[in-house]
CSV table of N, CA and C in Angstrom, one decimal:
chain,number,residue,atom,x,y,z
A,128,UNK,N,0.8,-1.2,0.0
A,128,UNK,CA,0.0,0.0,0.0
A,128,UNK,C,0.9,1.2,0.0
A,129,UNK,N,0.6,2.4,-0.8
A,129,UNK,CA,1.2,3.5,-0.1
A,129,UNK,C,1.2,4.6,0.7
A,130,UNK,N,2.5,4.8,0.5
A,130,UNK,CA,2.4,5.7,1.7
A,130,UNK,C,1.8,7.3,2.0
A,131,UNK,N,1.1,7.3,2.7
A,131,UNK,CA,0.1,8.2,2.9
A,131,UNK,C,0.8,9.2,3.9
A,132,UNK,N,1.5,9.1,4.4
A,132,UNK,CA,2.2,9.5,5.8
A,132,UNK,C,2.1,11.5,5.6
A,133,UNK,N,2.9,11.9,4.4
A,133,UNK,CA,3.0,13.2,4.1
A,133,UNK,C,1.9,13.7,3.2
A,134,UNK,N,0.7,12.8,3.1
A,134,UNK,CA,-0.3,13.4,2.1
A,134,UNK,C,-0.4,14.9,2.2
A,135,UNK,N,-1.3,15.2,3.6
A,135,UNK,CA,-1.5,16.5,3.7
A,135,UNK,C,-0.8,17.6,4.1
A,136,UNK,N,0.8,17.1,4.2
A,136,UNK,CA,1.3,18.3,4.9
A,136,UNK,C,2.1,19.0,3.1
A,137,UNK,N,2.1,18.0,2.3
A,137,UNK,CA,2.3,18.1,0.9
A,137,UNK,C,1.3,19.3,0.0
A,138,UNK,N,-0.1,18.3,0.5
A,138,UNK,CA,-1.0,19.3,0.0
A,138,UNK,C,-1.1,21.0,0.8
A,139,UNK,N,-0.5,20.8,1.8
A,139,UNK,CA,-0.4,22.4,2.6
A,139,UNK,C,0.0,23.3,1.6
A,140,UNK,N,1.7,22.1,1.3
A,140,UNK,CA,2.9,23.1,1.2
A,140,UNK,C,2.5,23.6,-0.6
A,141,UNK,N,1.8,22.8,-1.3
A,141,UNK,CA,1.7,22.8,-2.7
A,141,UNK,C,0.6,24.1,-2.4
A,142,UNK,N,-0.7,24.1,-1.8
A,142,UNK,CA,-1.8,25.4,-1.5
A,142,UNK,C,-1.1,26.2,-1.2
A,143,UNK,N,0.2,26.7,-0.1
A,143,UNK,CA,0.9,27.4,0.0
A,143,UNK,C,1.6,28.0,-0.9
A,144,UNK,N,2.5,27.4,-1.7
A,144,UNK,CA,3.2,27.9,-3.0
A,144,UNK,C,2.1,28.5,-3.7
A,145,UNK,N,1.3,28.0,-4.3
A,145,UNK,CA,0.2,28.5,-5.1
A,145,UNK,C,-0.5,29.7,-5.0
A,146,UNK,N,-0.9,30.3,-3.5
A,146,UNK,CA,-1.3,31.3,-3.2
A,146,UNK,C,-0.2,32.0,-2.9
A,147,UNK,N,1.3,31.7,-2.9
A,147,UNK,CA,2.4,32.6,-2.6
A,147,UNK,C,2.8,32.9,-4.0
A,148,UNK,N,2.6,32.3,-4.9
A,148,UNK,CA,3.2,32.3,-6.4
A,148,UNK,C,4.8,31.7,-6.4
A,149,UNK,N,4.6,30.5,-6.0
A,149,UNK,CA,6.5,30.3,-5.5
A,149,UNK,C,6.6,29.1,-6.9
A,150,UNK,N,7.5,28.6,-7.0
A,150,UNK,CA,8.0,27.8,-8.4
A,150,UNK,C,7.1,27.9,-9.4
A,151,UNK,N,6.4,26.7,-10.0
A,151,UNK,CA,5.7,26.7,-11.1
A,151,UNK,C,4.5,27.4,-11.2
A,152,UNK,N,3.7,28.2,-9.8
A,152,UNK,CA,2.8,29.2,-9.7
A,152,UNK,C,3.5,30.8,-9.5
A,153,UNK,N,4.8,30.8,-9.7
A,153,UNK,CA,5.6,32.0,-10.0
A,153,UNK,C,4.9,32.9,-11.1
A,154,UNK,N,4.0,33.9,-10.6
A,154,UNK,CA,3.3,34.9,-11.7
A,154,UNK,C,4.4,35.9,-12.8
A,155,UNK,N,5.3,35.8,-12.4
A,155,UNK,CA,6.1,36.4,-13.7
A,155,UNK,C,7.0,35.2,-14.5
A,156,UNK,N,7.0,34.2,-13.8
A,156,UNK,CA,7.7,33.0,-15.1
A,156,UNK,C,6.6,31.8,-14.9
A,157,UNK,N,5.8,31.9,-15.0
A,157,UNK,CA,4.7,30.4,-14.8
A,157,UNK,C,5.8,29.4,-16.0
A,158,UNK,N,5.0,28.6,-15.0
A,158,UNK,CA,5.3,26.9,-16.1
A,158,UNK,C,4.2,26.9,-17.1
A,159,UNK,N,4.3,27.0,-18.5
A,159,UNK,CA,4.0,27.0,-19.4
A,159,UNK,C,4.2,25.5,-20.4
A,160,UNK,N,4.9,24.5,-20.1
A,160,UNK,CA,4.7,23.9,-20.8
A,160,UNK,C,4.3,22.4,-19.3
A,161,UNK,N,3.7,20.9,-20.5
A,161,UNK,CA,3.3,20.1,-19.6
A,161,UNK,C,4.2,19.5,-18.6
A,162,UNK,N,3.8,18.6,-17.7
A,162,UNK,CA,4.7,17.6,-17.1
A,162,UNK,C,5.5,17.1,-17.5
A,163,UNK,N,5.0,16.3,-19.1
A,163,UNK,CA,5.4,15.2,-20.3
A,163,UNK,C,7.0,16.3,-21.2
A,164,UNK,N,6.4,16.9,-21.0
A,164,UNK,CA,7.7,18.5,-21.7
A,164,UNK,C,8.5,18.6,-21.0
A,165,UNK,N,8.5,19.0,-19.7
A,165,UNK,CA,9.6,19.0,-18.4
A,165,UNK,C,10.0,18.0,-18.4
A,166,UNK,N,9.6,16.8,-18.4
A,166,UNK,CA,11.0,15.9,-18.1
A,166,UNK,C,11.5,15.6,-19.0
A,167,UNK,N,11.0,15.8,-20.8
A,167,UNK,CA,12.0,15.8,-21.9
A,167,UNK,C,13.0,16.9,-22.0
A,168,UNK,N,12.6,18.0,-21.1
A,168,UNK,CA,13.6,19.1,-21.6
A,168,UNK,C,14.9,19.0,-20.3
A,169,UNK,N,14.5,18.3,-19.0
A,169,UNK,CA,15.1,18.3,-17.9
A,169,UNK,C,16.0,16.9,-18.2
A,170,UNK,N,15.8,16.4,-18.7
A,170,UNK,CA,17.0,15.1,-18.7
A,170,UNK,C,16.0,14.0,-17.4
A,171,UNK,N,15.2,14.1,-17.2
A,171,UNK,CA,14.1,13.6,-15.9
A,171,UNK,C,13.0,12.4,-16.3
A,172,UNK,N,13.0,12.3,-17.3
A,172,UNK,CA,12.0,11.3,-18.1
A,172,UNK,C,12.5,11.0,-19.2
């Protein structure tokens, strides 16, 4: 089964960034391209 342990302190920190605009909800550089794009352009996927 997995692990559930950090579900919601995840979901805090992700609602936090979001209403802070911190990484990929950064209002002057948003992430504009998909998931599937980022790890082709990052060497990640």
């Amino acid at each position: 089964s997995p692990n559930h342990k950090y579900d919601q302190q995840l979901e805090y920190a992700q609602a936090w960034a979001r209403l802070m605009g911190l990484g990929i909800w950064n209002w002057d550089r948003p992430m504009r391209i998909t998931p599937a794009e980022f790890r082709q352009t990052s060497g990640n996927g």
